Coordinates of C-alpha atoms and ligand atoms in Angstrom, one line a residue:
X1182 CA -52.8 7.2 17.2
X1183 CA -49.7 5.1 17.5
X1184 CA -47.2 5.2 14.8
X1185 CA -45.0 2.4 13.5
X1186 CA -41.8 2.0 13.0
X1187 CA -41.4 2.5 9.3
X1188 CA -43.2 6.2 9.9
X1189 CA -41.0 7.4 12.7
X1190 CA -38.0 6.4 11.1
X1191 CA -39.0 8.3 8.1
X1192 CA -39.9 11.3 10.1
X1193 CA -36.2 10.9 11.9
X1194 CA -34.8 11.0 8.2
X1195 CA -36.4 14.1 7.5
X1196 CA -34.7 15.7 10.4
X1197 CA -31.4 14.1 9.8
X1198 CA -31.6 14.9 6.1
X1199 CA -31.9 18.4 7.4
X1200 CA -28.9 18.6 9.3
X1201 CA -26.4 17.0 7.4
X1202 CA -25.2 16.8 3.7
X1203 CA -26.8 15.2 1.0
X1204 CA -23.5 13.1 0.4
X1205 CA -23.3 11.9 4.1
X1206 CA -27.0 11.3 4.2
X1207 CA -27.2 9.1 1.3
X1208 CA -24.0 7.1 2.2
X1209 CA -24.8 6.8 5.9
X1210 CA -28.9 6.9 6.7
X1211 CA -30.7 5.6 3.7
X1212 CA -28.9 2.3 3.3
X1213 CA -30.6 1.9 6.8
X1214 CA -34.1 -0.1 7.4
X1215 CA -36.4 0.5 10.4
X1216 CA -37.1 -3.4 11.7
X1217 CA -39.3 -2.5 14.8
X1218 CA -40.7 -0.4 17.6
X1219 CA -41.1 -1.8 21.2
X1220 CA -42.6 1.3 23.1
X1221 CA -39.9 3.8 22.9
X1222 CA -36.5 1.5 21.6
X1223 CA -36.9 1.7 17.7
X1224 CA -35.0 -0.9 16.1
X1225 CA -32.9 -0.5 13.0
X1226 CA -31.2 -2.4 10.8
X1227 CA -27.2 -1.2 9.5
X1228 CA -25.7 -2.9 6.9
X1229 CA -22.8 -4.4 9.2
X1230 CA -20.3 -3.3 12.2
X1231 CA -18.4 -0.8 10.5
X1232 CA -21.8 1.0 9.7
X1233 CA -23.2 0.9 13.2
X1234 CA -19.4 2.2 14.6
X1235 CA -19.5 5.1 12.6
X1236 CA -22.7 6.5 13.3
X1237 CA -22.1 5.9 16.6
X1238 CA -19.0 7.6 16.3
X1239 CA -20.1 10.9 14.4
X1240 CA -23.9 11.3 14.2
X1241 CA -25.0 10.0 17.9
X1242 CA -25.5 13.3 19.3
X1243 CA -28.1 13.9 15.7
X1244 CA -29.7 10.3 16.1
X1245 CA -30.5 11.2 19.8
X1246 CA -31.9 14.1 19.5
X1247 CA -33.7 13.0 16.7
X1248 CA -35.3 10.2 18.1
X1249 CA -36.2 12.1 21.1
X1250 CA -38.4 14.8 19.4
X1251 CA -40.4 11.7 18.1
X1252 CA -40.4 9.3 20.6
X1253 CA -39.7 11.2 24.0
X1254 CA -36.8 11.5 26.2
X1255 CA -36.8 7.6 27.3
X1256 CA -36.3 6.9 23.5
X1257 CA -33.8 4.4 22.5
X1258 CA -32.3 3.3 19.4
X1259 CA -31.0 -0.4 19.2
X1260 CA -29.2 -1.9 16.2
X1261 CA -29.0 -4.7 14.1
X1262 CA -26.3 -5.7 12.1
X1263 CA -27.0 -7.5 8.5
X1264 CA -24.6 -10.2 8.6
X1265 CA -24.4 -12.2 5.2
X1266 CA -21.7 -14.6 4.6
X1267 CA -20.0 -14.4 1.1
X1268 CA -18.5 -17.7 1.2
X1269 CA -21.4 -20.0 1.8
X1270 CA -24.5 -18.4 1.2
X1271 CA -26.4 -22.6 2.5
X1272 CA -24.7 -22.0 5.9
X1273 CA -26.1 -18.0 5.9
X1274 CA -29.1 -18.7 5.0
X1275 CA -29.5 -21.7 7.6
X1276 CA -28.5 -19.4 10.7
X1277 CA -31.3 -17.0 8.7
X1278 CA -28.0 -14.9 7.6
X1279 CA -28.8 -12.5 10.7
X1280 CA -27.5 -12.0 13.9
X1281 CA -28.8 -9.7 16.3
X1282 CA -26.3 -8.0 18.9
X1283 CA -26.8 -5.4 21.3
X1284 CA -24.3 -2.6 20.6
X1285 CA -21.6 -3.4 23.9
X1286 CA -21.2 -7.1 21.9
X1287 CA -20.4 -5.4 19.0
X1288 CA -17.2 -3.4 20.5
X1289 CA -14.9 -6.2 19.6
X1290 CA -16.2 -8.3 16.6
X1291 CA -13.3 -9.4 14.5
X1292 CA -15.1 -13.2 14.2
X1293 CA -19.1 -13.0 13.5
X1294 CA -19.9 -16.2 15.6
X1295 CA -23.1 -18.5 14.7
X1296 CA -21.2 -19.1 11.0
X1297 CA -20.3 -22.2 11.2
X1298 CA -17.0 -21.6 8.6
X1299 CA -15.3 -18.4 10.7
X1300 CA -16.2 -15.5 8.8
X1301 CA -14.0 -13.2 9.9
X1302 CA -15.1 -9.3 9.4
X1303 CA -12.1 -7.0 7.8
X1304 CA -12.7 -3.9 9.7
X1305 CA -12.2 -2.3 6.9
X1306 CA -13.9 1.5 6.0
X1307 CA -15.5 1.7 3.1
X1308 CA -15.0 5.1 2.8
X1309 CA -11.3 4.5 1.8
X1310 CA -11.4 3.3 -2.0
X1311 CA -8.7 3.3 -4.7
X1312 CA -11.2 5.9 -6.6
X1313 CA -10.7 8.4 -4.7
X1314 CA -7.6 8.3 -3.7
X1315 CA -5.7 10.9 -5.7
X1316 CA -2.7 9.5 -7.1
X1317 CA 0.2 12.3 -8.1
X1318 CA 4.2 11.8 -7.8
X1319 CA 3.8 12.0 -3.7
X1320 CA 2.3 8.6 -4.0
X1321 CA 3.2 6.9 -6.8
X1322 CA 4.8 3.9 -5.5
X1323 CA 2.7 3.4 -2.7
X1324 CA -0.3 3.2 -4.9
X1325 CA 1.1 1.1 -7.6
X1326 CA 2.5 -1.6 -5.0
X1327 CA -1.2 -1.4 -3.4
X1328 CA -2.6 -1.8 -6.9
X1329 CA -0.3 -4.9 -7.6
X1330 CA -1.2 -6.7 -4.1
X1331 CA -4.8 -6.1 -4.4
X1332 CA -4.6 -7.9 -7.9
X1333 CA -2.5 -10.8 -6.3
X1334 CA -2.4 -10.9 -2.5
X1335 CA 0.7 -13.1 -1.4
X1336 CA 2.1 -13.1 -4.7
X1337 CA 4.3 -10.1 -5.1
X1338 CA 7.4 -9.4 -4.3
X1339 CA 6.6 -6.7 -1.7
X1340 CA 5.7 -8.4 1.3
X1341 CA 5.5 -7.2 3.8
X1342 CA 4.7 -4.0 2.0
X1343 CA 5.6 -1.0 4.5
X1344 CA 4.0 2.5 3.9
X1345 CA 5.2 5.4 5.6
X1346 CA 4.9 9.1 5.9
X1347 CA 3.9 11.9 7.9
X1348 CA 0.4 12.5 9.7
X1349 CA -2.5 13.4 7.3
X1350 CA -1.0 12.1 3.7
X1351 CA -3.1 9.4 3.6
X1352 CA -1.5 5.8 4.8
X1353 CA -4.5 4.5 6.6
X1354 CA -6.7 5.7 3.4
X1355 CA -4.3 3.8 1.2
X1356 CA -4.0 0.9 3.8
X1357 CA -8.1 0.3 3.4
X1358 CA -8.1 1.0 -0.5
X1359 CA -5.7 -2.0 -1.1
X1360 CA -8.0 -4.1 1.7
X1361 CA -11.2 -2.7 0.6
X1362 CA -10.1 -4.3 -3.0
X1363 CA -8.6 -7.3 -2.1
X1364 CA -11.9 -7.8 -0.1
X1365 CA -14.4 -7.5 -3.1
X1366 CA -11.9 -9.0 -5.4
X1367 CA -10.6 -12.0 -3.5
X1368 CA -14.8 -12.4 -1.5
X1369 CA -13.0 -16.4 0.3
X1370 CA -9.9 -14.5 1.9
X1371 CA -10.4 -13.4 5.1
X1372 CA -8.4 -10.2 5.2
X1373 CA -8.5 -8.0 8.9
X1374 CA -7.3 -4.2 8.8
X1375 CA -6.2 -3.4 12.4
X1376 CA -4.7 -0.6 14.5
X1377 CA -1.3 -1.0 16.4
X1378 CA -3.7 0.5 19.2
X1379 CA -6.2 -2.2 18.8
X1380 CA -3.9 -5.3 18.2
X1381 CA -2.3 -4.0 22.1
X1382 CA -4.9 -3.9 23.2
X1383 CA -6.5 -7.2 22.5
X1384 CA -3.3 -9.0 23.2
X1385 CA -3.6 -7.2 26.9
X1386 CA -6.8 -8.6 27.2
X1387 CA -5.9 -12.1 26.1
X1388 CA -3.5 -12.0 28.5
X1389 CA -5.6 -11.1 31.0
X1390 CA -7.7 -13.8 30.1
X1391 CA -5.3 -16.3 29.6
X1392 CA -6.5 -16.6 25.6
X1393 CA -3.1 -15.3 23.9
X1394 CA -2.7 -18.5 22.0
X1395 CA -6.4 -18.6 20.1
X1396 CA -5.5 -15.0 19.4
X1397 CA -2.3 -16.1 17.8
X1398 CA -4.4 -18.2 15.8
X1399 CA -7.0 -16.0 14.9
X1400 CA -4.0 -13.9 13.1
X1401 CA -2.3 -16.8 11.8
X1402 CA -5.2 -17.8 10.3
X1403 CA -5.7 -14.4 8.2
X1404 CA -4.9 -14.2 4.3
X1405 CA -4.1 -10.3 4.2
X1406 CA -3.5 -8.7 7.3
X1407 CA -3.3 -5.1 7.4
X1408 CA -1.5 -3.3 10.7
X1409 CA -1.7 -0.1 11.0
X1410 CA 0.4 2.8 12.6
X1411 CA 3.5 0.1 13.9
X1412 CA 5.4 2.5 15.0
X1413 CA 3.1 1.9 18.2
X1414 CA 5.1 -1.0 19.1
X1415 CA 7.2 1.0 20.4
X1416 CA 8.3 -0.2 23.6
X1417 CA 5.9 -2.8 24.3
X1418 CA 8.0 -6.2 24.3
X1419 CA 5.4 -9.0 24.9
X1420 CA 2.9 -7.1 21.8
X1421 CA 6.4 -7.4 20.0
X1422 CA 6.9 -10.9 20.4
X1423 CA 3.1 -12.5 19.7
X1424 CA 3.6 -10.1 16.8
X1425 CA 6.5 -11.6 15.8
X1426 CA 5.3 -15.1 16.0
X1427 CA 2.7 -14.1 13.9
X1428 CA 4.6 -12.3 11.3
X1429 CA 6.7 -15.2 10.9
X1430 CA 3.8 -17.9 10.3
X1431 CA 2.2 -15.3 7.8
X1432 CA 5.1 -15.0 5.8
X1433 CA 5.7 -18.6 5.4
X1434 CA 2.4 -19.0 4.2
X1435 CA 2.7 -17.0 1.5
X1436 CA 0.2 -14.6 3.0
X1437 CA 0.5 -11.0 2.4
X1438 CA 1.3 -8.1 5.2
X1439 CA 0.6 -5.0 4.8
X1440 CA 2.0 -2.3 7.5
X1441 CA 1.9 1.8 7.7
X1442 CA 4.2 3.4 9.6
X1443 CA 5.1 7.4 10.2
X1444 CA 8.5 6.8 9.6
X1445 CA 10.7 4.4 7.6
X1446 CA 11.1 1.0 9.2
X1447 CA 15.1 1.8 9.7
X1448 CA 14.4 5.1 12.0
X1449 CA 11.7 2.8 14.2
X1450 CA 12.4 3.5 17.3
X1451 CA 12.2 0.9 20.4
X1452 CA 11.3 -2.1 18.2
X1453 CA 13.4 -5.4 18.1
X1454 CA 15.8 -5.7 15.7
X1455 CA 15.0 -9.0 14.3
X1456 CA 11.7 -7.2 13.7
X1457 CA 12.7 -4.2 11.9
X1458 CA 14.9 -6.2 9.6
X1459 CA 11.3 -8.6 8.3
X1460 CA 9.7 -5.2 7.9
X1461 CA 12.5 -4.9 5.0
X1462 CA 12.0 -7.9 3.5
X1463 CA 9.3 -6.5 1.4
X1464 CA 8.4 -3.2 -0.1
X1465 CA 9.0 0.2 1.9
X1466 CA 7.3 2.9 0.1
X1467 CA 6.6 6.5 1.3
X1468 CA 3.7 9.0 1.1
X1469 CA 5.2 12.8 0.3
X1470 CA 3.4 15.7 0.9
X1471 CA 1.3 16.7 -2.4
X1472 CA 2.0 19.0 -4.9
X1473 CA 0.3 22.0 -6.2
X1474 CA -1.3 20.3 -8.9
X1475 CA -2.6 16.8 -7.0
X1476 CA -3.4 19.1 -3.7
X1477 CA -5.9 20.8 -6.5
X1478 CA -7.2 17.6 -8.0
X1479 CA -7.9 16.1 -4.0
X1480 CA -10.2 19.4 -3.7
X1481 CA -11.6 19.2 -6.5
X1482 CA -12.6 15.3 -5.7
X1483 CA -13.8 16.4 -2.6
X1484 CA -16.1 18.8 -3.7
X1485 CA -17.4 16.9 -6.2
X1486 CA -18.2 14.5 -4.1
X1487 CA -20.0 16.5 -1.6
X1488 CA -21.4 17.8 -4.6
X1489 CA -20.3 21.4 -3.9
X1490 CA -19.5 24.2 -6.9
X1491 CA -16.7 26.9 -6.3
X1492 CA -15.1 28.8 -8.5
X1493 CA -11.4 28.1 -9.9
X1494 CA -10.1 30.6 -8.1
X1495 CA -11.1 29.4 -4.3
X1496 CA -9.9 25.9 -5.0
X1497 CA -6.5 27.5 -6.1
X1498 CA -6.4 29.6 -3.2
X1499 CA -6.6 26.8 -0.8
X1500 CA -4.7 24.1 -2.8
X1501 CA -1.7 26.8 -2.9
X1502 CA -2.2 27.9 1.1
X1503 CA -2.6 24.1 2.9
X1504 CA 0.4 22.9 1.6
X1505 CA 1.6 19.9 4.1
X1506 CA -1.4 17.6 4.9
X1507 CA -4.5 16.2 3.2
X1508 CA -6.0 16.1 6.5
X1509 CA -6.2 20.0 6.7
X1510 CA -6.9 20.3 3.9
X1511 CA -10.1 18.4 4.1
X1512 CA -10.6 20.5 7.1
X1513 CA -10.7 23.8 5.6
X1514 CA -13.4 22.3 3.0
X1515 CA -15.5 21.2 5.4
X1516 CA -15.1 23.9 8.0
X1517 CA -15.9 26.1 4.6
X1518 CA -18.6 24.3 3.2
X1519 CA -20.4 24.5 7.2
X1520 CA -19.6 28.1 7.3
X1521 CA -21.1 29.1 4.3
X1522 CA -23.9 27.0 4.9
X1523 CA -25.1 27.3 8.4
X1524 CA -24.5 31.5 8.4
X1525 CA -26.1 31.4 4.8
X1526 CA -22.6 33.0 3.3
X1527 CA -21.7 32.8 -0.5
X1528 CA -18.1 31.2 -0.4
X1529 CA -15.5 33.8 -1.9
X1530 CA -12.4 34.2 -1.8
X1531 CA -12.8 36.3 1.9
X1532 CA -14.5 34.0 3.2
X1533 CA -12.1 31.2 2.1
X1534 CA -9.5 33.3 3.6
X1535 CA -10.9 33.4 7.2
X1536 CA -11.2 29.8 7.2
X1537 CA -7.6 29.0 5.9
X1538 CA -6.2 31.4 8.2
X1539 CA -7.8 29.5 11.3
X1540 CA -6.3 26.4 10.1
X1541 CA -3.0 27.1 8.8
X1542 CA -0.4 28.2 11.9
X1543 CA 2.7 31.0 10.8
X1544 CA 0.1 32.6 8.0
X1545 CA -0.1 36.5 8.7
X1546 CA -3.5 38.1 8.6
X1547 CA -2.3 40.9 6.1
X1548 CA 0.5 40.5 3.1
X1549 CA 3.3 42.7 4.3
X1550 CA 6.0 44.5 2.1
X1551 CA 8.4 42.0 3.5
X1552 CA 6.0 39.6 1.8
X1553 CA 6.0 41.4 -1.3
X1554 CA 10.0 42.1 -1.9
X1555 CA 10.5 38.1 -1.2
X1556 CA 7.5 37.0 -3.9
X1557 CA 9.3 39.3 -6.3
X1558 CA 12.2 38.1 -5.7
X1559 CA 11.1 34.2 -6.1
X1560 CA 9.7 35.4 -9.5
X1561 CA 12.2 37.5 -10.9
X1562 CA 15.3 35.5 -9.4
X1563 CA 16.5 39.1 -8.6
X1564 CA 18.1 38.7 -4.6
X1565 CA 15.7 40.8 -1.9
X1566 CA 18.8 42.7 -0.7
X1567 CA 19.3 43.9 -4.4
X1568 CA 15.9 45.2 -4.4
X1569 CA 16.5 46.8 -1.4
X1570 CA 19.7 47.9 -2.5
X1571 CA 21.1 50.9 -5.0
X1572 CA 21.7 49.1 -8.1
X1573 CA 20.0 50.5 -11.2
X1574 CA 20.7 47.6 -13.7
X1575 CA 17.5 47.0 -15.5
X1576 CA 16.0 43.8 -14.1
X1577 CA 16.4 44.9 -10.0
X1578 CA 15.1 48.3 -11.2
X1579 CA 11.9 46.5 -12.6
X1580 CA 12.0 43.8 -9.7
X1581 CA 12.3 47.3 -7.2
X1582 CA 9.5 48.9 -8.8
X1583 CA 7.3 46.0 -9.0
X1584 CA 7.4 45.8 -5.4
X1585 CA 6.9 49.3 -4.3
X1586 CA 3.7 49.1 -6.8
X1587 CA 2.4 46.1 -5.1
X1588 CA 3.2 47.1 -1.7
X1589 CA 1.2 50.2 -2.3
X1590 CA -1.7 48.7 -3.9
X1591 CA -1.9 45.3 -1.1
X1592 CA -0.8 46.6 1.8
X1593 CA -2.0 49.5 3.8
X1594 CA 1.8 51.1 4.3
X1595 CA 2.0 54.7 4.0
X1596 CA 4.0 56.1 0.9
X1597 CA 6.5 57.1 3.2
X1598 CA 6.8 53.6 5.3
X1599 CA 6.9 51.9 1.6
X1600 CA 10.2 54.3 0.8
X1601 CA 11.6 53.5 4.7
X1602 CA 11.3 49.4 3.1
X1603 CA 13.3 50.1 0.2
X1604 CA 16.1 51.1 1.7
X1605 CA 15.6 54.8 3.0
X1606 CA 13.9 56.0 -0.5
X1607 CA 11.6 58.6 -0.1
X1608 CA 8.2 59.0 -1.2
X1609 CA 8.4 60.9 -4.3
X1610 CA 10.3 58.0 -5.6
X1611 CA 7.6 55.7 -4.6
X1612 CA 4.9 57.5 -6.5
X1613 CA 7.8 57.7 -9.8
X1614 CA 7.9 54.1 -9.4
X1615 CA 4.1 53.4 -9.1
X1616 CA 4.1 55.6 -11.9
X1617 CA 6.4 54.0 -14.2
X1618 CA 4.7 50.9 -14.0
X1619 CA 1.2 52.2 -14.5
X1620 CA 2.8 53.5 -17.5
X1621 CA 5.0 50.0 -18.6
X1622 CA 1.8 48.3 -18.6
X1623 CA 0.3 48.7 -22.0
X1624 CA 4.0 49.0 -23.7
X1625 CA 5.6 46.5 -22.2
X1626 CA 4.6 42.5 -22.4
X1627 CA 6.9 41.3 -19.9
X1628 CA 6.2 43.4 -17.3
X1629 CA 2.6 43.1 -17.9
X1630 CA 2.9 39.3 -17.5
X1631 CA 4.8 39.7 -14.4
X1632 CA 2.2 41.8 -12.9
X1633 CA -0.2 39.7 -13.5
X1634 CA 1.6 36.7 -11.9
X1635 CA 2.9 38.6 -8.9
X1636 CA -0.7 40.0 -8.3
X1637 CA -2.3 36.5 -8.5
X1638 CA 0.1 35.2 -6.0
X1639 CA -0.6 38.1 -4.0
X1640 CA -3.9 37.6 -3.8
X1641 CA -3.4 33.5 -3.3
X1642 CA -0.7 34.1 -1.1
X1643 CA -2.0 34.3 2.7
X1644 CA 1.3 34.1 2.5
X1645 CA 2.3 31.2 4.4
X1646 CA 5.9 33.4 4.2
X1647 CA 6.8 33.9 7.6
X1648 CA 8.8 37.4 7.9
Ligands
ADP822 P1 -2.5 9.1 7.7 O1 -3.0 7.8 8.0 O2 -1.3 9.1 6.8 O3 -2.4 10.0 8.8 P2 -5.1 9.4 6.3 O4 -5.1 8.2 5.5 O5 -5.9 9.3 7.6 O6 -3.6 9.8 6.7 O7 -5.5 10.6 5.4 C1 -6.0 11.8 5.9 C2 -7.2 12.3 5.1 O8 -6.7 12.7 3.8 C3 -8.2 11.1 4.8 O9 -9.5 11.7 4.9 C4 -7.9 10.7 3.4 O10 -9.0 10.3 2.7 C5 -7.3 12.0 2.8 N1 -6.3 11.7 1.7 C6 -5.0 11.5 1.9 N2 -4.3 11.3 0.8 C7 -5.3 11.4 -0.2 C8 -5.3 11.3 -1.6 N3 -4.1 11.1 -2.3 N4 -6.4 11.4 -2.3 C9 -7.6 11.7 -1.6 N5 -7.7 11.8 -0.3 C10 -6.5 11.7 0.4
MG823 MG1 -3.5 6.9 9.8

């Protein structure tokens, strides 16, 4: 017996479904319709370009395998892009509102042709939303600019709007937010999100083909144009100048620019002048690494979203350890969440700490005293050489024996390598000391509280202190 398409594809899906979360497998594989089967080349049908990229992108090694253990190794999967046009649903409908392509026409699609009004396709990822895209003080500005744009494309005051910041803090999510929202709020615009990388390289090829002025066109006939990574145009002159021309034609239209950058537009290196000083005209707002607080609320998103549960603790742990970049920090949640699944691990807080440890460069394995003495120091405001040191006012005695308890209970120093650390004491005093405080606990609030702080950060800290 022969089986059609619809069955193979849903036998693919139970595989797939297998393999891969249930977060990624509802966004990415059921929006997706078998169309046909043509001995082994099973068609399917994606909802449009960005759809058929990324699968191709991250799940072709699964969709190959996958379609080999049901149709044989000469299996092939071809797509077929929906293409619906918003703007005149008469002119969709008469070109049947589909288009087929084999995947190499697809590499470079910017204008879906066969539409008789040019309907241009914004490249945008729909994965990048305003939802869930956390906002805290590191963004602030960069979000609310975005927000204001989206509401009136063209019409504020920051235009171009430029934003910048280091890798991983989330320009090019915030770059397709405010595109993904213009998009479904503004449905006639033709807005385009495109890479610096991208942009080169079709003007290379439009050179090449002598086509630079319909490419000039193309872009000067966009509403909201969305270039990404600039600092890119570094160096190359001629990508400069079409740029330029561009620019110019899209800011006397009243039509809005938005840029990302890893730097502001004044430290650009290798980029005309006359094209540094319109990237000021707008808005130039920057992206800041993430505090405590909004690095916990991203996690949390995340997980919720992949609809995974850990306890308070673990999301602490990581939020206060992967301090610098969202990026990583995704990284470690994913790299966690595989772990745990694929070797059938509980996540804890060890487990957490192997993974972090792997991602995070300068972290030592094992909290050392030198570790210790400079948390209690940070805590107390009571100067590591003073606890080192001979003094025996009050405060940097408690600060001193603090540390020698911690150091004895967290690390694996010998009593007598913990008295060599404070300053040549020897090891009786460090069992008065562990002593004392064993003793202080119950009596005293404030050094109970500090205890309990001090060990928390132990315990959180990996320590990212480098001794
Ligand atoms: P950049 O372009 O600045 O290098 P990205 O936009 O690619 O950074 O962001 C890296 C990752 O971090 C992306 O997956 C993005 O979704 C995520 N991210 C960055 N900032 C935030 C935020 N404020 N809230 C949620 N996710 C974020
Ligand atoms: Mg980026």
């Amino acid at each position: 017996m022969t089986l059609d398409h619809v069955t193979i594809w849903e036998n693919c899906l139970q595989t797939i479904k297998k393999n891969i979360n249930t977060q990624s497998f509802k966004t990415w594989f059921e929006p997706i319709k078998p169309i046909k089967l043509e001995g082994s080349v099973l068609t399917i049908q994606v909802p449009n370009n960005f759809f058929y990229e990324w699968l191709e992108e991250n799940y072709v090694g699964l969709l190959k395998k996958t379609i080999r253990q049901e149709l044989g190794q000469s299996a092939k999967l071809e797509y077929q892009i929906f293409v619906e046009d918003h703007t005149k649903p008469s002119v969709s409908s008469s070109v049947s509102g589909r288009k087929f392509y084999s995947p190499q026409q697809i590499a470079n699609p910017f204008v879906i042709p066969g539409i008789k009004k040019l309907k241009v396709d914004p490249q945008l990822n729909h994965k990048y939303q305003f939802d869930n895209f956390i906002e805290g003080d590191c963004n602030k500005l960069a979000r609310s600019a975005g927000k204001a744009i989206a509401k009136n494309p063209g019409g504020t005051a920051f235009n171009p709007l430029v934003i910048y910041g280091d890798v991983g803090l989330g320009k090019t999510h915030l770059a397709h937010a405010i595109g993904n929202e213009v998009y479904s709020k503004f449905p006639k615009k033709n807005t385009v999100y495109v890479s610096t990388e991208r942009f080169t390289n079709q003007i290379i090829e439009a050179i090449k083909k002598n086509s630079v002025n319909e490419l000039v066109n193309f872009y000067q006939s966009i509403d909201v144009l969305i270039v990404d990574d600039i600092q890119f145009l570094s160096g190359k002159i001629k990508t400069q100048e079409i740029f330029f021309n561009i620019f110019n034609q899209l800011h006397q239209l009243g039509k809005q620019i938005i840029l990302t950058s890893d730097r502001p537009p004044k430290s650009l290196e290798g980029i005309q002048d006359r094209l540094i000083s319109r990237f000021k005209w707008g808005l130039s707002a920057d992206l800041q690494s993430p505090d405590l607080e909004t690095r916990m609320a991203i996690v949390s998103a995340k997980l919720d979203k992949e609809k995974v549960n850990l306890p308070d603790q673990i999301v602490e742990f990581i939020s206060y350890n992967v301090k610098d970049n969202v990026r990583e920090l995704e990284g470690v949640l994913v790299s966690l969440i595989a772990q745990a699944s694929l070797n059938d691990k509980v996540i804890d807080l060890h487990l957490a700490k192997s993974v972090v440890e792997n991602f995070v460069s300068g972290v030592s394995k094992e909290i050392t005293i030198d570790n210790i003495k400079q948390l209690v120091s940070d805590h107390l405001k009571v100067p590591v050489e003073k606890i080192q040191g001979k003094t025996r006012k009050r405060e940097v005695v408690m600060a001193r024996q603090l540390s020698m308890y911690l150091a004895k209970h967290h690390t694996n120093s010998s009593l007598k390598a913990i008295g060599d650390n404070f300053g040549g004491r020897d090891h009786s005093t460090v069992i008065y000391s562990c002593k004392t405080v064993e003793d202080l606990i119950d009596t005293d609030p404030l050094l109970k509280d500090a205890l309990n702080e001090l060990e928390r950060k132990v315990k959180m800290s990996l320590t990212g202190i480098k001794t």
